[in-house]
PDB file of C-alpha atoms in Angstrom:
ATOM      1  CA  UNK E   1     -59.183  18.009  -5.241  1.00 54.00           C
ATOM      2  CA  UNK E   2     -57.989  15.991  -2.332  1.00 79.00           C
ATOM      3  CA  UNK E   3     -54.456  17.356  -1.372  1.00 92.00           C
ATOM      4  CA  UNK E   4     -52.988  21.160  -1.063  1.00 95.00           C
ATOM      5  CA  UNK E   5     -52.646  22.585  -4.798  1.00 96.00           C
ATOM      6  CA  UNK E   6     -49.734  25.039  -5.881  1.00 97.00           C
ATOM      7  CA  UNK E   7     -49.208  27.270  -8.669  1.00 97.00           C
ATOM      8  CA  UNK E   8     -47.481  27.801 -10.319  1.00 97.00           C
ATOM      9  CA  UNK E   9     -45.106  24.843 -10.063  1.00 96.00           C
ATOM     10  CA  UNK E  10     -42.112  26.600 -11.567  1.00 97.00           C
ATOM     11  CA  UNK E  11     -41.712  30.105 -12.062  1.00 97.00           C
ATOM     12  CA  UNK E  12     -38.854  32.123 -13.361  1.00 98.00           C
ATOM     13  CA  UNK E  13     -38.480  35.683 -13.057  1.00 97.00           C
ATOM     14  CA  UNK E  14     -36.106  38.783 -12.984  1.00 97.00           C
ATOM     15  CA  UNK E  15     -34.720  40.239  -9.958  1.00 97.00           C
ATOM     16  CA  UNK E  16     -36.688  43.609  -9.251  1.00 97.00           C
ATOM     17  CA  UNK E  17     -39.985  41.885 -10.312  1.00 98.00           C
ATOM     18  CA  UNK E  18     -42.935  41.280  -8.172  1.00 98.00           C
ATOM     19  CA  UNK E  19     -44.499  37.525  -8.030  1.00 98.00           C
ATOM     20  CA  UNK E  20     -47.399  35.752  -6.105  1.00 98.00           C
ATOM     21  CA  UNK E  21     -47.616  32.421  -5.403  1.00 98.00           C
ATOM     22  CA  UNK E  22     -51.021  30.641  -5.216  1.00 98.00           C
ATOM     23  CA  UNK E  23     -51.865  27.914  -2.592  1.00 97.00           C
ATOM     24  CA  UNK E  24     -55.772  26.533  -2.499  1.00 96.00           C
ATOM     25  CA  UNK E  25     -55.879  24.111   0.799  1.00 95.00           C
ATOM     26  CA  UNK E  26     -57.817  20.897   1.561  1.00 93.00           C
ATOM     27  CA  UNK E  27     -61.029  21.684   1.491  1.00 91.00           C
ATOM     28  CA  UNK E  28     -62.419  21.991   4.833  1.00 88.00           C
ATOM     29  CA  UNK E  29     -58.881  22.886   6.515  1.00 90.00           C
ATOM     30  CA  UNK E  30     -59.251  26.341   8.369  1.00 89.00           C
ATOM     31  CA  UNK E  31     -55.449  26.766   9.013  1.00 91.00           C
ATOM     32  CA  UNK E  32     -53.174  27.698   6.377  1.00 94.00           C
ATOM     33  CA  UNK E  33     -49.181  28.015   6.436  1.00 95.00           C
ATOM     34  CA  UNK E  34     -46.390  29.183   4.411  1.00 97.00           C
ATOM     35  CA  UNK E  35     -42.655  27.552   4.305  1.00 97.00           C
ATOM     36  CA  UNK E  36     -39.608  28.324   2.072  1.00 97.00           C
ATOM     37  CA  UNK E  37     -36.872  25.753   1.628  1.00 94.00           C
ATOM     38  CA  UNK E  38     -34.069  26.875  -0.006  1.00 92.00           C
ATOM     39  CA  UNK E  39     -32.054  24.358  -2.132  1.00 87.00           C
ATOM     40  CA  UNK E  40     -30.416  21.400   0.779  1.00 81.00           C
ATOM     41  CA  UNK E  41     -32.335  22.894   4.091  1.00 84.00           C
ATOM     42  CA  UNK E  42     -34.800  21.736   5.974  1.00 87.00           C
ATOM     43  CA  UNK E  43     -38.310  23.907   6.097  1.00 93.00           C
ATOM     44  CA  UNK E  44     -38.383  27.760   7.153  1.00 95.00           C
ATOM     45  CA  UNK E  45     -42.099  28.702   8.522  1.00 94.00           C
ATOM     46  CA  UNK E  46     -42.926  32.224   6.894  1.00 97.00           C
ATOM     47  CA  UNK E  47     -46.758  32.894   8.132  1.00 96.00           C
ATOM     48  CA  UNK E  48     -49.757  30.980   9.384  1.00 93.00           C
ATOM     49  CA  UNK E  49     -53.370  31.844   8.828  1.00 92.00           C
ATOM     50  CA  UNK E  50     -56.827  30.861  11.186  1.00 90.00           C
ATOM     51  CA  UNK E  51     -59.669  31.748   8.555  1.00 89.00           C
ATOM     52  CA  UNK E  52     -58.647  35.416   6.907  1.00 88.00           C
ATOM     53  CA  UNK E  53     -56.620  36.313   9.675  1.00 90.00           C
ATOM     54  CA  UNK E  54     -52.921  35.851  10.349  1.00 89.00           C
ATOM     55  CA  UNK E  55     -52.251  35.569  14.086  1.00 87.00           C
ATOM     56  CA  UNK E  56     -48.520  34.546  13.449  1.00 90.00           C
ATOM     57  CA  UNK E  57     -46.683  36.396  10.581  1.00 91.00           C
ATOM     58  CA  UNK E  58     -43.113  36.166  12.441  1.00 91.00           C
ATOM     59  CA  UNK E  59     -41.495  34.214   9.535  1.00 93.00           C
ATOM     60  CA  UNK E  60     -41.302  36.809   6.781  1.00 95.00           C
ATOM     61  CA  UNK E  61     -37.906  37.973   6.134  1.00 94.00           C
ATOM     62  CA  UNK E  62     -38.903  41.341   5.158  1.00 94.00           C
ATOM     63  CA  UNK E  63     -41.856  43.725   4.149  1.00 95.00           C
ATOM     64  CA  UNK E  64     -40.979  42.686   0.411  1.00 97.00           C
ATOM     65  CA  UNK E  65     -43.110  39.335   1.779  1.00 97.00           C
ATOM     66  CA  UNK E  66     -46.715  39.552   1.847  1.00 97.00           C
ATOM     67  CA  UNK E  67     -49.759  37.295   2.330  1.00 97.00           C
ATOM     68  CA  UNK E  68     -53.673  37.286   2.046  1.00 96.00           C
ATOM     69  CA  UNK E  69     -56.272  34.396   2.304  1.00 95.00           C
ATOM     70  CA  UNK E  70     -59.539  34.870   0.815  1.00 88.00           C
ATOM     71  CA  UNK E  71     -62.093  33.178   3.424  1.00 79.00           C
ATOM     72  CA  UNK E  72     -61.038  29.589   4.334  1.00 79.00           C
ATOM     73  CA  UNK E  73     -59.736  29.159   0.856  1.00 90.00           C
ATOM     74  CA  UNK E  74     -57.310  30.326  -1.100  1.00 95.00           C
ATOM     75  CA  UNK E  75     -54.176  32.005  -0.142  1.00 97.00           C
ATOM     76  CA  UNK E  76     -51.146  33.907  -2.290  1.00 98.00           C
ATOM     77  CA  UNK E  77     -47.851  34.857  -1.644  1.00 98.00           C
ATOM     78  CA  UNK E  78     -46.477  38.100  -3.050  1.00 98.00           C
ATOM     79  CA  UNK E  79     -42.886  39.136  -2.865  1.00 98.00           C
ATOM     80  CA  UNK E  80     -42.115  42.497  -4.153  1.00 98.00           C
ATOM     81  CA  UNK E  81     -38.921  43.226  -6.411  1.00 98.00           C
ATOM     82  CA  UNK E  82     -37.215  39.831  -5.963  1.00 98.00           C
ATOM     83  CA  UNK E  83     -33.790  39.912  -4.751  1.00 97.00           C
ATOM     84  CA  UNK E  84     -31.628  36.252  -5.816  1.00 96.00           C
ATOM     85  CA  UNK E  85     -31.698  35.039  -1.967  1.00 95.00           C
ATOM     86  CA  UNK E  86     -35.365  34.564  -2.694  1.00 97.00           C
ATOM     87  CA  UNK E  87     -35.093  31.661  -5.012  1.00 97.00           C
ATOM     88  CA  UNK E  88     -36.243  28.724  -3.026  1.00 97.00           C
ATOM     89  CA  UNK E  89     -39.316  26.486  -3.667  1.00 97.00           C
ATOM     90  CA  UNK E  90     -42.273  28.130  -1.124  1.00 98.00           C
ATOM     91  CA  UNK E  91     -44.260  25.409  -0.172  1.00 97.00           C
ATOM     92  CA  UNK E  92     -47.848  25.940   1.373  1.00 97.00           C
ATOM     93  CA  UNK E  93     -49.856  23.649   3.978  1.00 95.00           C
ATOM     94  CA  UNK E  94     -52.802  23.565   5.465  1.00 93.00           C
ATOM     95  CA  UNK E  95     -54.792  21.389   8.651  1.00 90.00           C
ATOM     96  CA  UNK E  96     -58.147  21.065   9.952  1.00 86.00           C
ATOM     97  CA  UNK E  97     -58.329  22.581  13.613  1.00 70.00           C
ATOM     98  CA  UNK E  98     -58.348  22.288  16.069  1.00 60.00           C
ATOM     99  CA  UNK E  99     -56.556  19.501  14.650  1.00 56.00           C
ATOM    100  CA  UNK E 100     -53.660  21.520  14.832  1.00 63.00           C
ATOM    101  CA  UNK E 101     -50.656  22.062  13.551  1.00 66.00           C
ATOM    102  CA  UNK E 102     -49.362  18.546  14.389  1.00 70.00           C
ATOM    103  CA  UNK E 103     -50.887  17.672  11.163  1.00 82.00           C
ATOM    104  CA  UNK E 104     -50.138  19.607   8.572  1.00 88.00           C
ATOM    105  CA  UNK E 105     -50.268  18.270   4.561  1.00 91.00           C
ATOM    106  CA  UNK E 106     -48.234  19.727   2.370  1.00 94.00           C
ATOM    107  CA  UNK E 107     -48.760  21.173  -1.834  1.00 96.00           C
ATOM    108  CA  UNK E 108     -45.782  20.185  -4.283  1.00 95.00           C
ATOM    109  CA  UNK E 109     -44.612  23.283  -3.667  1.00 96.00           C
ATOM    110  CA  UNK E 110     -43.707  26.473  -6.342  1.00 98.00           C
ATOM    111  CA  UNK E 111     -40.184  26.421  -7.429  1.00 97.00           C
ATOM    112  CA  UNK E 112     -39.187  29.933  -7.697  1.00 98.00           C
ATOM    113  CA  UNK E 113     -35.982  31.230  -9.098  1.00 97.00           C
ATOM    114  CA  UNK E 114     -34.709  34.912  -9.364  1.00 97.00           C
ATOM    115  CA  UNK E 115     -31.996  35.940 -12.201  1.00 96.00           C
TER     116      UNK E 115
ATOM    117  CA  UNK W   1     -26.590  27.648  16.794  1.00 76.00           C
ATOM    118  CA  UNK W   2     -29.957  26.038  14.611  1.00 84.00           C
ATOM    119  CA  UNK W   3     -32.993  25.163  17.461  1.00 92.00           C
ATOM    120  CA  UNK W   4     -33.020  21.562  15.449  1.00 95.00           C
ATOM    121  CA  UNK W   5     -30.001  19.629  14.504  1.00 95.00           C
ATOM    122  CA  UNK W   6     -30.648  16.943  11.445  1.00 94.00           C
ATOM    123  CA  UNK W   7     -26.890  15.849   9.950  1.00 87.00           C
ATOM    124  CA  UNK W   8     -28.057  15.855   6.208  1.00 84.00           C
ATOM    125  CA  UNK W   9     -26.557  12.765   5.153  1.00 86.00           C
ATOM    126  CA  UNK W  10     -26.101  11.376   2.597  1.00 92.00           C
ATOM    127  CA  UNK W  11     -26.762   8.217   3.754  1.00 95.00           C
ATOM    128  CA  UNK W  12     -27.000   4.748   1.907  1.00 96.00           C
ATOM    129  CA  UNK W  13     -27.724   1.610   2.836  1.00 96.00           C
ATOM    130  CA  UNK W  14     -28.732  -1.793   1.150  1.00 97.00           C
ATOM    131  CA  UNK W  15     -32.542  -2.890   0.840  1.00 97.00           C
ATOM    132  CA  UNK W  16     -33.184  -5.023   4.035  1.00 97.00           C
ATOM    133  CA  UNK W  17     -31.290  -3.165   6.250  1.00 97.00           C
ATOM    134  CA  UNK W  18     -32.270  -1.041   9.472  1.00 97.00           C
ATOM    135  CA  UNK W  19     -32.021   2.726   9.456  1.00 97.00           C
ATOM    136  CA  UNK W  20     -31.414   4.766  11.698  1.00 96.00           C
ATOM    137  CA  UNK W  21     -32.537   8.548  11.316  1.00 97.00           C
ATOM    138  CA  UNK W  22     -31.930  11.346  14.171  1.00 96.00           C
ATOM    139  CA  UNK W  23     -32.394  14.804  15.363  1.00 97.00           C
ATOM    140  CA  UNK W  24     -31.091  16.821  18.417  1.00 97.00           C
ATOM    141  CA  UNK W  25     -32.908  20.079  19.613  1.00 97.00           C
ATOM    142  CA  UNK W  26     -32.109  22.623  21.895  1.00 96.00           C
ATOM    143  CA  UNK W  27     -35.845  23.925  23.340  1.00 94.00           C
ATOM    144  CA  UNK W  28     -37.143  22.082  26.206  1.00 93.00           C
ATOM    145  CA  UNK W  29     -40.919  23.704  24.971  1.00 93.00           C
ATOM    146  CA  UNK W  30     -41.184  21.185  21.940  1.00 93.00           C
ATOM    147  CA  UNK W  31     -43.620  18.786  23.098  1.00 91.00           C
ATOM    148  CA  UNK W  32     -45.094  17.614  19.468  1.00 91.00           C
ATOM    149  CA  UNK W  33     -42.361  15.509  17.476  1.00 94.00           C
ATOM    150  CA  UNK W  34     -43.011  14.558  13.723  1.00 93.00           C
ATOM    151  CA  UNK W  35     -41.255  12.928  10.758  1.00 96.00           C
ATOM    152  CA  UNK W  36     -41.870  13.604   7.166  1.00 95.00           C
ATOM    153  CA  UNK W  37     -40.827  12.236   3.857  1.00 96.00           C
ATOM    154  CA  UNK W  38     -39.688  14.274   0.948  1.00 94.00           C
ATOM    155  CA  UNK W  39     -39.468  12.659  -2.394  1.00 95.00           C
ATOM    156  CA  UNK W  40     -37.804  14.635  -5.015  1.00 90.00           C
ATOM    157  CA  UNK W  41     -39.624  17.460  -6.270  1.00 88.00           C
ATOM    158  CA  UNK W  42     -42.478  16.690  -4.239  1.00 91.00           C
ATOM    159  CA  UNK W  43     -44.188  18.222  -0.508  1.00 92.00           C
ATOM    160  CA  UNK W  44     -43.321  16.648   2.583  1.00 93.00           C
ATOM    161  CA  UNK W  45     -45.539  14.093   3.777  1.00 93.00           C
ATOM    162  CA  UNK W  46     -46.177  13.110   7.010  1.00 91.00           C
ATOM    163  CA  UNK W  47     -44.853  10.149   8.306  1.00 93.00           C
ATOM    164  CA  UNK W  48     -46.157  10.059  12.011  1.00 89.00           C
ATOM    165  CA  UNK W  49     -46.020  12.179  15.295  1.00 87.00           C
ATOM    166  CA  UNK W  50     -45.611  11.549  18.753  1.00 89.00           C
ATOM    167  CA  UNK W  51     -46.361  14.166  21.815  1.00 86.00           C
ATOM    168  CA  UNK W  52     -43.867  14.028  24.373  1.00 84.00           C
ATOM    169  CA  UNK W  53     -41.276  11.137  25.089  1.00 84.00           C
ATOM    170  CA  UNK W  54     -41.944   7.491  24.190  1.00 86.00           C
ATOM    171  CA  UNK W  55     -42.116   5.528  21.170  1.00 91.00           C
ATOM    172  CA  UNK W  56     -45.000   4.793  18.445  1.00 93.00           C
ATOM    173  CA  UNK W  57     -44.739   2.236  16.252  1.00 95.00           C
ATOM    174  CA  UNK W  58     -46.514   2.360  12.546  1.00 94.00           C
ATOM    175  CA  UNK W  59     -45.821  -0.634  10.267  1.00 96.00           C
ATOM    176  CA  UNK W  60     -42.242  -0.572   9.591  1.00 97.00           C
ATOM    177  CA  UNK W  61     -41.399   2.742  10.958  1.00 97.00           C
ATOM    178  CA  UNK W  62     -40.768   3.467  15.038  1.00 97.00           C
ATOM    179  CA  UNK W  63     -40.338   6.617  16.443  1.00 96.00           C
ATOM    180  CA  UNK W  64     -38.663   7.582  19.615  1.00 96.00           C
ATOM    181  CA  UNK W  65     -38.555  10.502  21.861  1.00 95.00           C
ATOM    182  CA  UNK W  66     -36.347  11.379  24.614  1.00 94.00           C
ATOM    183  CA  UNK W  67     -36.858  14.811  25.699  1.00 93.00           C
ATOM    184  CA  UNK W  68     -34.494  14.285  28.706  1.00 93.00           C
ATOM    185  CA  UNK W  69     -31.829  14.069  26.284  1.00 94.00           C
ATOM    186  CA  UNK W  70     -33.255  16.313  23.599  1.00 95.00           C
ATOM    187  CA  UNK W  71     -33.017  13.528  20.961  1.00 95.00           C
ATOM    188  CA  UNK W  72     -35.483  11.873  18.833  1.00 96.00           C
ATOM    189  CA  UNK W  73     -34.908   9.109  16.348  1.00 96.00           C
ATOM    190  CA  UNK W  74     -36.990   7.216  13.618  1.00 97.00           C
ATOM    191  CA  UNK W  75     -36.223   4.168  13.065  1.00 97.00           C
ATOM    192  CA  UNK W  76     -37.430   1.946   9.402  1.00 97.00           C
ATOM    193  CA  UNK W  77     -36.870  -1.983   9.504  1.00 97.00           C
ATOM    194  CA  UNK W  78     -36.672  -4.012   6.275  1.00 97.00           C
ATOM    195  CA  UNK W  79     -35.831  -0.628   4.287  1.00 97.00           C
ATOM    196  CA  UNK W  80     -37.166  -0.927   0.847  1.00 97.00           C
ATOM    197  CA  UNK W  81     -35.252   1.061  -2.733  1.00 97.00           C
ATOM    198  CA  UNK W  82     -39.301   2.779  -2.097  1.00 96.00           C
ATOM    199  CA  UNK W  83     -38.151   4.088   1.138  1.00 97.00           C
ATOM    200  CA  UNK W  84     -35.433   6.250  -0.762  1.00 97.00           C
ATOM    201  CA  UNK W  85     -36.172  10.562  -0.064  1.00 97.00           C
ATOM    202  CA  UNK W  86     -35.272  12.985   2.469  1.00 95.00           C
ATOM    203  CA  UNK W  87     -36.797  12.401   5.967  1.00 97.00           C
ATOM    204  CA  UNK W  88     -37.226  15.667   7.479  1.00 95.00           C
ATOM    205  CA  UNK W  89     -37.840  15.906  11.539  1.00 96.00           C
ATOM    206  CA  UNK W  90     -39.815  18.449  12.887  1.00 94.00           C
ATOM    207  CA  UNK W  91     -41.566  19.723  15.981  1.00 93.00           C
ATOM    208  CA  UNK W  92     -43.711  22.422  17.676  1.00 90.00           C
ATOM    209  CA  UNK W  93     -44.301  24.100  20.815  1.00 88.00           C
ATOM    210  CA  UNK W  94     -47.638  22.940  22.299  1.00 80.00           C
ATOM    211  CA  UNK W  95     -50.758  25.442  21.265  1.00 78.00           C
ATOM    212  CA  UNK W  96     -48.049  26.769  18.534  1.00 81.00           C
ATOM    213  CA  UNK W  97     -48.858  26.563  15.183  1.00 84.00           C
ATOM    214  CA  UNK W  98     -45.148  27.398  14.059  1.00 87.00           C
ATOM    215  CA  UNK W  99     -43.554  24.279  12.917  1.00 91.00           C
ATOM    216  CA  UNK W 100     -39.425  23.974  13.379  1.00 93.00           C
ATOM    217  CA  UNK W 101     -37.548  21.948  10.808  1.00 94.00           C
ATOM    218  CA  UNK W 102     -34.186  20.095  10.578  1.00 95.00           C
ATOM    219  CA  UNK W 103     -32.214  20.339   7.543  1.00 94.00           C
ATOM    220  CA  UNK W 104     -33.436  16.706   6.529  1.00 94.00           C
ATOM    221  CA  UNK W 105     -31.393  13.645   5.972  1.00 95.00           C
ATOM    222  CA  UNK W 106     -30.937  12.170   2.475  1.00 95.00           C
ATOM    223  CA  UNK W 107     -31.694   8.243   2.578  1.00 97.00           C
ATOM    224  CA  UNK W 108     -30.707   5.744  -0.505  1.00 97.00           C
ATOM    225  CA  UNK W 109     -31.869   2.285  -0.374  1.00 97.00           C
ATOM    226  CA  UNK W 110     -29.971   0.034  -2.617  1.00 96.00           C
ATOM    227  CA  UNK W 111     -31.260  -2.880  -4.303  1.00 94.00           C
TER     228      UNK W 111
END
């Protein structure tokens, strides 16, 4: 595809339970980075990945929050036994480097909500 | 105190008219300065960037940095109903791949 895909779009779940969120980049794009906006706020970075590795993980709120990338593709989130501050949409974005970070395009995002 | 200031608006104004959008930031490091537009629902997209102070022009949209002051501002002439979304500002610390985020301003063009 030509943009940053998310899935799912919406998810629903009960507190306590563990979810991951799927991001698959722009093809091509080597960086990959993951941003929670809770409902009326601006963007809050969570984790950014060069290739497989994460240099800069300084955004997770908590060990609950985990990350992997598999190559230069594909990337999930996994939260462990949601808590209700977690609901937020987590959007994911990715760039070419060393294009940098000044350029960063953005998936729809995963709406996730915690009961 | 947030690192980036964004008053979230709402803010409406007719079709035709000039906006004015606006951030304040408190980290003389930020050297890389971008706008994005949120529609409902939907990923930011990036409107333009600008490294360091100055202005850049793209079509109907003008942005302007003044890091002496610690203020940037995007400006949109002949606003369209299409131009209606969130702008959010952002910026980043040069060779940092962290972007920072204001809270994003809610725009409404009316017809």
């Amino acid at each position: 595809g030509a943009g940053v895909s998310q899935s799912p779009s919406n998810k629903v779940t009960e507190k306590g339970k563990d979810v991951e969120l799927r991001c698959d980049p722009i093809s091509g794009h080597t960086a990959l980075y993951w941003y929670r906006q809770r409902l009326g706020q601006g963007l809050e970075f969570l984790i950014y990945f060069q290739g497989n590795s994460a240099p800069d993980k300084s955004g997770l709120p908590s060990d609950r929050f985990s990350a992997e990338r598999t190559g230069e593709s594909v990337s999930t989130l996994t939260i462990q036994r949601t808590q209700q501050e977690d609901s937020a949409v987590y959007l994911c974005a990715s760039s070419s480097y060393p294009g940098g970070a000044e350029e960063q395009f953005f998936g729809p995002g995963t709406r996730l909500t915690v009961l | 105190q947030k690192e980036v200031e964004q008053d979230p608006g709402p803010l409406s104004v007719p079709e035709g008219a000039i906006v004015s959008l606006n951030c304040t930031y408190s980290n003389s490091a930020f050297q890389y300065f971008m706008w994005y537009r949120q529609y409902s629902r939907k990923g930011p997209e990036l409107l333009m960037y600008t490294y360091s102070s100055g202005n850049k022009e793209d079509g109907r949209f003008t942005a302007q940095v003044d890091k002496s002051s610690k203020y940037i501002s995007l400006f949109i002439r002949d606003s369209q109903p299409s131009d209606s979304a969130t702008y959010l500002c952002a910026m980043n610390i040069q060779g940092a791949q962290k972007l920072v985020f204001g809270q994003g301003t809610r725009l409404t063009i009316n017809p």
